[in-house]
Every structure is written in structure tokens, then in C-alpha cells.
């Protein structure tokens, strides 16, 4: 399954690490566009000048890890689509050009299901998408969650629980499921 990852699911670190970890585990093929990655870098700039520098390093590492994931959309292709927010059309166009099955986004209102269905796509919120992956491969998703939790503890020095970390990362259902596993 190929999934376009919107900038809003790449920018929060923990959410991105869980999604990318699941992709590394072979549970789905991630896709993004240069514009999506640029949105992530610019959003990280809000943390201060070092935020964007760190994001660009993470983006370079992600590109190296997934060399076939980047989808370039010709400007002429953008005019073929319509969404409630014109700034999101590039995500839809990239999903179509990248032969994706769906778009993982936290932005439901700007990606109406009926418009995506016209392009044979579906919208998945990150928590629901990860629950679906967990249901298909609980051991792999649990291993990803444990690795992300260990790294969060190492980097922050805090003794996070799985549930509190994933709740903060806007993945509360996954956190609950992983705690029960």
C-alpha cells in the first residue's frame, strides 16, 4: 500500500517516527513531494532558526532512507484538481502522480472523502491508519512503538509511558492499543 504523507503528519517528531518506523518495517510505502518536505522545514522554523536546520537534516536522512518515495508534480497537473483549500491541491496531485492508495493527514476537512474517491484515494487520519497497521501486524507496530518510546526517553531524559507519549503525539488510540498489547 502506498500512502502520501502530508506535512502535518511529518512535522510532529513522534508521529513521524512512528509512521516512518512502520514504513521501514515494510507495512506501507511512504510518499511525499518536495513541497510537502519544504512545508515541514518551514513549520519547524517556528521553533527558532535551529528548528529548520534540524528539520532539513532529518529531511535529508529521510530522503536517503527512502530514495523512491519522493514524487515530483508538474505545475500543469495542479490545475486538474480541486479541494476546499487550494494550498492542499499539491498533496492530492502528488498522491495521484505517485500512484498512492491514500493520503495520511490530520486535516480531514480539507480532504473530503468524496473528492478523494474520485481519484481512487482514501483519507486516513494518522491514529486510525496506525491502528489499521497494528491490526495487520501487531508485533511490528509494537516494536516500532517501543523503539520510538526508548528514543523519546533517551532524548528528553523523561520517563514517558507509551500512552502518555502517544497521546501527546495525537495518537491516543494507538497508545492505548500498544499499552494493552
mmCIF file of N, CA and C in Angstrom, residues 59-170:
data_model
loop_
_atom_site.group_PDB
_atom_site.id
_atom_site.type_symbol
_atom_site.label_atom_id
_atom_site.label_comp_id
_atom_site.label_asym_id
_atom_site.label_seq_id
_atom_site.Cartn_x
_atom_site.Cartn_y
_atom_site.Cartn_z
ATOM 1 N N UNK A 59 15.139 15.687 7.004
ATOM 2 C CA UNK A 59 14.606 15.503 5.652
ATOM 3 C C UNK A 59 15.652 14.812 4.767
ATOM 4 N N UNK A 60 16.904 15.243 4.872
ATOM 5 C CA UNK A 60 17.972 14.616 4.082
ATOM 6 C C UNK A 60 18.112 13.135 4.446
ATOM 7 N N UNK A 61 18.022 12.831 5.732
ATOM 8 C CA UNK A 61 18.113 11.434 6.165
ATOM 9 C C UNK A 61 16.924 10.621 5.659
ATOM 10 N N UNK A 62 15.748 11.216 5.683
ATOM 11 C CA UNK A 62 14.546 10.532 5.199
ATOM 12 C C UNK A 62 14.646 10.257 3.705
ATOM 13 N N UNK A 63 15.118 11.245 2.960
ATOM 14 C CA UNK A 63 15.306 11.048 1.511
ATOM 15 C C UNK A 63 16.303 9.927 1.231
ATOM 16 N N UNK A 64 17.359 9.865 2.021
ATOM 17 C CA UNK A 64 18.360 8.810 1.832
ATOM 18 C C UNK A 64 17.792 7.434 2.179
ATOM 19 N N UNK A 65 16.950 7.374 3.205
ATOM 20 C CA UNK A 65 16.358 6.098 3.615
ATOM 21 C C UNK A 65 15.306 5.585 2.649
ATOM 22 N N UNK A 66 14.608 6.520 1.991
ATOM 23 C CA UNK A 66 13.525 6.157 1.073
ATOM 24 C C UNK A 66 13.733 6.874 -0.263
ATOM 25 N N UNK A 67 14.727 6.443 -1.040
ATOM 26 C CA UNK A 67 15.079 7.167 -2.263
ATOM 27 C C UNK A 67 13.991 7.186 -3.336
ATOM 28 N N UNK A 68 13.028 6.292 -3.272
ATOM 29 C CA UNK A 68 11.970 6.272 -4.299
ATOM 30 C C UNK A 68 10.665 6.899 -3.800
ATOM 31 N N UNK A 69 10.670 7.471 -2.608
ATOM 32 C CA UNK A 69 9.428 7.983 -2.015
ATOM 33 C C UNK A 69 9.018 9.362 -2.529
ATOM 34 N N UNK A 70 9.961 10.119 -3.056
ATOM 35 C CA UNK A 70 9.648 11.492 -3.442
ATOM 36 C C UNK A 70 8.964 11.550 -4.803
ATOM 37 N N UNK A 71 7.871 12.286 -4.844
ATOM 38 C CA UNK A 71 7.053 12.426 -6.042
ATOM 39 C C UNK A 71 7.097 13.881 -6.484
ATOM 40 N N UNK A 72 7.503 14.102 -7.718
ATOM 41 C CA UNK A 72 7.522 15.458 -8.273
ATOM 42 C C UNK A 72 6.272 15.656 -9.115
ATOM 43 N N UNK A 73 5.589 16.752 -8.860
ATOM 44 C CA UNK A 73 4.329 17.048 -9.550
ATOM 45 C C UNK A 73 4.551 18.209 -10.514
ATOM 46 N N UNK A 74 4.303 17.993 -11.801
ATOM 47 C CA UNK A 74 4.403 19.112 -12.744
ATOM 48 C C UNK A 74 3.336 20.161 -12.410
ATOM 49 N N UNK A 75 3.690 21.431 -12.513
ATOM 50 C CA UNK A 75 2.734 22.512 -12.223
ATOM 51 C C UNK A 75 1.459 22.372 -13.049
ATOM 52 N N UNK A 76 1.579 21.878 -14.267
ATOM 53 C CA UNK A 76 0.407 21.731 -15.135
ATOM 54 C C UNK A 76 -0.609 20.748 -14.556
ATOM 55 N N UNK A 77 -0.154 19.814 -13.756
ATOM 56 C CA UNK A 77 -1.044 18.799 -13.159
ATOM 57 C C UNK A 77 -1.937 19.400 -12.069
ATOM 58 N N UNK A 78 -1.476 20.450 -11.406
ATOM 59 C CA UNK A 78 -2.224 21.038 -10.296
ATOM 60 C C UNK A 78 -3.587 21.570 -10.724
ATOM 61 N N UNK A 79 -3.681 22.081 -11.936
ATOM 62 C CA UNK A 79 -4.934 22.672 -12.421
ATOM 63 C C UNK A 79 -6.035 21.631 -12.624
ATOM 64 N N UNK A 80 -5.688 20.351 -12.602
ATOM 65 C CA UNK A 80 -6.682 19.292 -12.821
ATOM 66 C C UNK A 80 -7.498 18.978 -11.580
ATOM 67 N N UNK A 81 -7.125 19.525 -10.417
ATOM 68 C CA UNK A 81 -7.753 19.132 -9.165
ATOM 69 C C UNK A 81 -8.378 20.317 -8.446
ATOM 70 N N UNK A 82 -9.303 19.983 -7.549
ATOM 71 C CA UNK A 82 -9.929 20.987 -6.697
ATOM 72 C C UNK A 82 -10.090 20.409 -5.300
ATOM 73 N N UNK A 83 -9.779 21.219 -4.312
ATOM 74 C CA UNK A 83 -10.022 20.907 -2.901
ATOM 75 C C UNK A 83 -10.497 22.188 -2.225
ATOM 76 N N UNK A 84 -11.161 22.086 -1.081
ATOM 77 C CA UNK A 84 -11.631 23.286 -0.376
ATOM 78 C C UNK A 84 -10.520 24.296 -0.083
ATOM 79 N N UNK A 85 -9.329 23.796 0.227
ATOM 80 C CA UNK A 85 -8.186 24.685 0.458
ATOM 81 C C UNK A 85 -7.219 24.524 -0.714
ATOM 82 N N UNK A 86 -7.110 25.541 -1.567
ATOM 83 C CA UNK A 86 -6.222 25.435 -2.731
ATOM 84 C C UNK A 86 -4.770 25.107 -2.364
ATOM 85 N N UNK A 87 -4.347 25.442 -1.143
ATOM 86 C CA UNK A 87 -2.979 25.152 -0.724
ATOM 87 C C UNK A 87 -2.720 23.659 -0.518
ATOM 88 N N UNK A 88 -3.786 22.852 -0.513
ATOM 89 C CA UNK A 88 -3.630 21.413 -0.332
ATOM 90 C C UNK A 88 -3.712 20.624 -1.633
ATOM 91 N N UNK A 89 -3.989 21.302 -2.727
ATOM 92 C CA UNK A 89 -4.121 20.609 -4.012
ATOM 93 C C UNK A 89 -2.833 19.872 -4.379
ATOM 94 N N UNK A 90 -1.694 20.438 -4.027
ATOM 95 C CA UNK A 90 -0.423 19.780 -4.360
ATOM 96 C C UNK A 90 -0.314 18.410 -3.698
ATOM 97 N N UNK A 91 -0.914 18.223 -2.526
ATOM 98 C CA UNK A 91 -0.864 16.924 -1.844
ATOM 99 C C UNK A 91 -1.686 15.902 -2.628
ATOM 100 N N UNK A 92 -2.878 16.295 -3.036
ATOM 101 C CA UNK A 92 -3.732 15.420 -3.845
ATOM 102 C C UNK A 92 -3.047 15.076 -5.163
ATOM 103 N N UNK A 93 -2.494 16.079 -5.828
ATOM 104 C CA UNK A 93 -1.816 15.840 -7.108
ATOM 105 C C UNK A 93 -0.631 14.895 -6.931
ATOM 106 N N UNK A 94 0.120 15.070 -5.863
ATOM 107 C CA UNK A 94 1.266 14.184 -5.603
ATOM 108 C C UNK A 94 0.798 12.754 -5.341
ATOM 109 N N UNK A 95 -0.327 12.607 -4.650
ATOM 110 C CA UNK A 95 -0.860 11.264 -4.388
ATOM 111 C C UNK A 95 -1.266 10.583 -5.692
ATOM 112 N N UNK A 96 -1.859 11.340 -6.600
ATOM 113 C CA UNK A 96 -2.265 10.771 -7.887
ATOM 114 C C UNK A 96 -1.031 10.424 -8.718
ATOM 115 N N UNK A 97 -0.093 11.365 -8.839
ATOM 116 C CA UNK A 97 1.124 11.131 -9.620
ATOM 117 C C UNK A 97 1.932 9.972 -9.028
ATOM 118 N N UNK A 98 1.929 9.855 -7.711
ATOM 119 C CA UNK A 98 2.684 8.805 -7.038
ATOM 120 C C UNK A 98 1.971 7.466 -6.949
ATOM 121 N N UNK A 99 0.827 7.347 -7.622
ATOM 122 C CA UNK A 99 0.044 6.096 -7.620
ATOM 123 C C UNK A 99 -0.247 5.607 -6.206
ATOM 124 N N UNK A 100 -0.656 6.541 -5.355
ATOM 125 C CA UNK A 100 -0.937 6.212 -3.960
ATOM 126 C C UNK A 100 -2.333 5.621 -3.797
ATOM 127 N N UNK A 101 -2.499 4.913 -2.707
ATOM 128 C CA UNK A 101 -3.804 4.388 -2.332
ATOM 129 C C UNK A 101 -4.561 5.385 -1.460
ATOM 130 N N UNK A 102 -3.827 6.206 -0.729
ATOM 131 C CA UNK A 102 -4.471 7.152 0.166
ATOM 132 C C UNK A 102 -3.520 8.239 0.616
ATOM 133 N N UNK A 103 -4.068 9.136 1.437
ATOM 134 C CA UNK A 103 -3.322 10.256 1.999
ATOM 135 C C UNK A 103 -3.459 10.188 3.510
ATOM 136 N N UNK A 104 -2.337 10.185 4.213
ATOM 137 C CA UNK A 104 -2.357 10.247 5.671
ATOM 138 C C UNK A 104 -2.249 11.716 6.041
ATOM 139 N N UNK A 105 -3.306 12.227 6.681
ATOM 140 C CA UNK A 105 -3.355 13.632 7.058
ATOM 141 C C UNK A 105 -4.217 13.798 8.295
ATOM 142 N N UNK A 106 -3.886 14.791 9.087
ATOM 143 C CA UNK A 106 -4.709 15.152 10.236
ATOM 144 C C UNK A 106 -5.727 16.213 9.839
ATOM 145 N N UNK A 107 -5.731 16.592 8.590
ATOM 146 C CA UNK A 107 -6.548 17.693 8.082
ATOM 147 C C UNK A 107 -7.745 17.137 7.302
ATOM 148 N N UNK A 108 -8.723 16.614 8.016
ATOM 149 C CA UNK A 108 -9.862 15.947 7.367
ATOM 150 C C UNK A 108 -10.728 16.898 6.559
ATOM 151 N N UNK A 109 -10.968 18.095 7.065
ATOM 152 C CA UNK A 109 -11.935 18.980 6.396
ATOM 153 C C UNK A 109 -11.473 19.442 5.019
ATOM 154 N N UNK A 110 -10.173 19.491 4.807
ATOM 155 C CA UNK A 110 -9.671 19.946 3.510
ATOM 156 C C UNK A 110 -9.420 18.814 2.520
ATOM 157 N N UNK A 111 -9.694 17.578 2.944
ATOM 158 C CA UNK A 111 -9.557 16.420 2.061
ATOM 159 C C UNK A 111 -10.840 15.590 2.112
ATOM 160 N N UNK A 112 -11.933 16.122 1.564
ATOM 161 C CA UNK A 112 -13.212 15.403 1.618
ATOM 162 C C UNK A 112 -13.119 14.035 0.936
ATOM 163 N N UNK A 113 -13.690 13.043 1.604
ATOM 164 C CA UNK A 113 -13.632 11.678 1.109
ATOM 165 C C UNK A 113 -14.200 11.507 -0.286
ATOM 166 N N UNK A 114 -15.297 12.232 -0.588
ATOM 167 C CA UNK A 114 -15.904 12.084 -1.916
ATOM 168 C C UNK A 114 -14.982 12.594 -3.020
ATOM 169 N N UNK A 115 -14.237 13.666 -2.760
ATOM 170 C CA UNK A 115 -13.312 14.190 -3.772
ATOM 171 C C UNK A 115 -12.112 13.258 -3.952
ATOM 172 N N UNK A 116 -11.654 12.683 -2.850
ATOM 173 C CA UNK A 116 -10.543 11.739 -2.949
ATOM 174 C C UNK A 116 -10.983 10.462 -3.659
ATOM 175 N N UNK A 117 -12.202 10.026 -3.397
ATOM 176 C CA UNK A 117 -12.717 8.804 -4.032
ATOM 177 C C UNK A 117 -12.768 8.947 -5.551
ATOM 178 N N UNK A 118 -13.001 10.155 -6.048
ATOM 179 C CA UNK A 118 -12.999 10.385 -7.494
ATOM 180 C C UNK A 118 -11.641 10.047 -8.103
ATOM 181 N N UNK A 119 -10.596 10.102 -7.293
ATOM 182 C CA UNK A 119 -9.238 9.787 -7.747
ATOM 183 C C UNK A 119 -8.780 8.426 -7.232
ATOM 184 N N UNK A 120 -9.727 7.616 -6.754
ATOM 185 C CA UNK A 120 -9.442 6.293 -6.200
ATOM 186 C C UNK A 120 -8.479 6.351 -5.013
ATOM 187 N N UNK A 121 -8.679 7.367 -4.173
ATOM 188 C CA UNK A 121 -7.870 7.557 -2.973
ATOM 189 C C UNK A 121 -8.783 7.560 -1.750
ATOM 190 N N UNK A 122 -8.199 7.306 -0.599
ATOM 191 C CA UNK A 122 -8.921 7.491 0.657
ATOM 192 C C UNK A 122 -8.063 8.349 1.584
ATOM 193 N N UNK A 123 -8.729 8.961 2.547
ATOM 194 C CA UNK A 123 -8.043 9.779 3.551
ATOM 195 C C UNK A 123 -7.952 8.957 4.827
ATOM 196 N N UNK A 124 -6.784 8.972 5.448
ATOM 197 C CA UNK A 124 -6.589 8.269 6.708
ATOM 198 C C UNK A 124 -6.019 9.236 7.732
ATOM 199 N N UNK A 125 -6.690 9.328 8.895
ATOM 200 C CA UNK A 125 -6.076 10.109 9.966
ATOM 201 C C UNK A 125 -4.928 9.257 10.518
ATOM 202 N N UNK A 126 -3.873 9.880 11.020
ATOM 203 C CA UNK A 126 -2.686 9.102 11.409
ATOM 204 C C UNK A 126 -2.975 8.052 12.483
ATOM 205 N N UNK A 127 -3.788 8.387 13.483
ATOM 206 C CA UNK A 127 -4.077 7.432 14.543
ATOM 207 C C UNK A 127 -4.842 6.229 13.983
ATOM 208 N N UNK A 128 -5.857 6.484 13.185
ATOM 209 C CA UNK A 128 -6.630 5.405 12.586
ATOM 210 C C UNK A 128 -5.795 4.552 11.643
ATOM 211 N N UNK A 129 -4.945 5.197 10.875
ATOM 212 C CA UNK A 129 -4.073 4.466 9.943
ATOM 213 C C UNK A 129 -3.140 3.534 10.708
ATOM 214 N N UNK A 130 -2.556 4.047 11.778
ATOM 215 C CA UNK A 130 -1.628 3.230 12.560
ATOM 216 C C UNK A 130 -2.348 2.105 13.295
ATOM 217 N N UNK A 131 -3.583 2.331 13.721
ATOM 218 C CA UNK A 131 -4.390 1.258 14.317
ATOM 219 C C UNK A 131 -4.603 0.155 13.278
ATOM 220 N N UNK A 132 -4.890 0.555 12.049
ATOM 221 C CA UNK A 132 -5.080 -0.422 10.969
ATOM 222 C C UNK A 132 -3.805 -1.252 10.773
ATOM 223 N N UNK A 133 -2.654 -0.578 10.777
ATOM 224 C CA UNK A 133 -1.392 -1.304 10.635
ATOM 225 C C UNK A 133 -1.161 -2.226 11.827
ATOM 226 N N UNK A 134 -1.508 -1.745 13.016
ATOM 227 C CA UNK A 134 -1.371 -2.576 14.221
ATOM 228 C C UNK A 134 -2.228 -3.832 14.105
ATOM 229 N N UNK A 135 -3.456 -3.676 13.633
ATOM 230 C CA UNK A 135 -4.352 -4.827 13.488
ATOM 231 C C UNK A 135 -3.791 -5.849 12.502
ATOM 232 N N UNK A 136 -3.064 -5.373 11.491
ATOM 233 C CA UNK A 136 -2.483 -6.260 10.481
ATOM 234 C C UNK A 136 -1.162 -6.879 10.938
ATOM 235 N N UNK A 137 -0.393 -6.144 11.730
ATOM 236 C CA UNK A 137 0.938 -6.621 12.136
ATOM 237 C C UNK A 137 1.272 -6.106 13.535
ATOM 238 N N UNK A 138 0.598 -6.639 14.561
ATOM 239 C CA UNK A 138 0.788 -6.102 15.916
ATOM 240 C C UNK A 138 2.232 -6.165 16.412
ATOM 241 N N UNK A 139 2.947 -7.230 16.090
ATOM 242 C CA UNK A 139 4.325 -7.351 16.578
ATOM 243 C C UNK A 139 5.227 -6.267 15.987
ATOM 244 N N UNK A 140 5.061 -6.005 14.696
ATOM 245 C CA UNK A 140 5.902 -4.993 14.044
ATOM 246 C C UNK A 140 5.590 -3.591 14.566
ATOM 247 N N UNK A 141 4.305 -3.264 14.712
ATOM 248 C CA UNK A 141 3.942 -1.923 15.194
ATOM 249 C C UNK A 141 4.346 -1.768 16.656
ATOM 250 N N UNK A 142 4.216 -2.819 17.437
ATOM 251 C CA UNK A 142 4.655 -2.764 18.837
ATOM 252 C C UNK A 142 6.159 -2.508 18.914
ATOM 253 N N UNK A 143 6.930 -3.170 18.074
ATOM 254 C CA UNK A 143 8.383 -2.955 18.061
ATOM 255 C C UNK A 143 8.720 -1.519 17.676
ATOM 256 N N UNK A 144 7.995 -0.967 16.697
ATOM 257 C CA UNK A 144 8.207 0.425 16.306
ATOM 258 C C UNK A 144 7.885 1.340 17.482
ATOM 259 N N UNK A 145 6.740 1.120 18.116
ATOM 260 C CA UNK A 145 6.346 1.944 19.259
ATOM 261 C C UNK A 145 7.373 1.900 20.375
ATOM 262 N N UNK A 146 7.881 0.720 20.668
ATOM 263 C CA UNK A 146 8.886 0.581 21.730
ATOM 264 C C UNK A 146 10.173 1.309 21.380
ATOM 265 N N UNK A 147 10.578 1.262 20.111
ATOM 266 C CA UNK A 147 11.790 1.965 19.684
ATOM 267 C C UNK A 147 11.608 3.482 19.784
ATOM 268 N N UNK A 148 10.444 3.972 19.384
ATOM 269 C CA UNK A 148 10.168 5.412 19.457
ATOM 270 C C UNK A 148 10.122 5.852 20.924
ATOM 271 N N UNK A 149 9.503 5.050 21.772
ATOM 272 C CA UNK A 149 9.436 5.365 23.204
ATOM 273 C C UNK A 149 10.839 5.411 23.805
ATOM 274 N N UNK A 150 11.672 4.448 23.499
ATOM 275 C CA UNK A 150 13.036 4.426 24.033
ATOM 276 C C UNK A 150 13.818 5.657 23.585
ATOM 277 N N UNK A 151 13.656 6.045 22.322
ATOM 278 C CA UNK A 151 14.365 7.228 21.811
ATOM 279 C C UNK A 151 13.840 8.505 22.458
ATOM 280 N N UNK A 152 12.538 8.591 22.673
ATOM 281 C CA UNK A 152 11.967 9.773 23.333
ATOM 282 C C UNK A 152 12.486 9.888 24.761
ATOM 283 N N UNK A 153 12.572 8.767 25.441
ATOM 284 C CA UNK A 153 13.122 8.778 26.805
ATOM 285 C C UNK A 153 14.587 9.198 26.795
ATOM 286 N N UNK A 154 15.342 8.667 25.841
ATOM 287 C CA UNK A 154 16.769 8.983 25.759
ATOM 288 C C UNK A 154 16.992 10.459 25.480
ATOM 289 N N UNK A 155 16.253 10.986 24.512
ATOM 290 C CA UNK A 155 16.460 12.379 24.111
ATOM 291 C C UNK A 155 15.951 13.383 25.143
ATOM 292 N N UNK A 156 14.825 13.067 25.770
ATOM 293 C CA UNK A 156 14.222 14.033 26.699
ATOM 294 C C UNK A 156 14.703 13.858 28.135
ATOM 295 N N UNK A 157 15.154 12.653 28.471
ATOM 296 C CA UNK A 157 15.507 12.383 29.853
ATOM 297 C C UNK A 157 14.286 12.139 30.731
ATOM 298 N N UNK A 158 13.097 12.175 30.140
ATOM 299 C CA UNK A 158 11.854 11.940 30.875
ATOM 300 C C UNK A 158 11.458 10.476 30.786
ATOM 301 N N UNK A 159 10.764 10.003 31.811
ATOM 302 C CA UNK A 159 10.318 8.614 31.836
ATOM 303 C C UNK A 159 8.901 8.516 31.266
ATOM 304 N N UNK A 160 8.794 8.697 29.959
ATOM 305 C CA UNK A 160 7.500 8.642 29.294
ATOM 306 C C UNK A 160 6.889 7.248 29.416
ATOM 307 N N UNK A 161 5.570 7.201 29.495
ATOM 308 C CA UNK A 161 4.879 5.925 29.284
ATOM 309 C C UNK A 161 4.459 5.924 27.817
ATOM 310 N N UNK A 162 4.211 4.750 27.278
ATOM 311 C CA UNK A 162 3.774 4.654 25.883
ATOM 312 C C UNK A 162 2.511 5.484 25.677
ATOM 313 N N UNK A 163 1.575 5.328 26.583
ATOM 314 C CA UNK A 163 0.280 6.007 26.415
ATOM 315 C C UNK A 163 0.431 7.525 26.478
ATOM 316 N N UNK A 164 1.205 8.028 27.425
ATOM 317 C CA UNK A 164 1.338 9.491 27.537
ATOM 318 C C UNK A 164 2.111 10.069 26.348
ATOM 319 N N UNK A 165 3.137 9.382 25.881
ATOM 320 C CA UNK A 165 3.901 9.871 24.730
ATOM 321 C C UNK A 165 3.026 9.934 23.485
ATOM 322 N N UNK A 166 2.297 8.846 23.219
ATOM 323 C CA UNK A 166 1.489 8.816 22.005
ATOM 324 C C UNK A 166 0.258 9.707 22.118
ATOM 325 N N UNK A 167 -0.250 9.901 23.310
ATOM 326 C CA UNK A 167 -1.364 10.847 23.490
ATOM 327 C C UNK A 167 -0.888 12.262 23.156
ATOM 328 N N UNK A 168 0.280 12.622 23.652
ATOM 329 C CA UNK A 168 0.843 13.942 23.351
ATOM 330 C C UNK A 168 1.102 14.093 21.850
ATOM 331 N N UNK A 169 1.435 12.992 21.189
ATOM 332 C CA UNK A 169 1.728 12.999 19.751
ATOM 333 C C UNK A 169 0.453 12.892 18.908
ATOM 334 N N UNK A 170 -0.697 13.002 19.526
ATOM 335 C CA UNK A 170 -2.007 12.926 18.855
ATOM 336 C C UNK A 170 -2.258 11.544 18.245
#
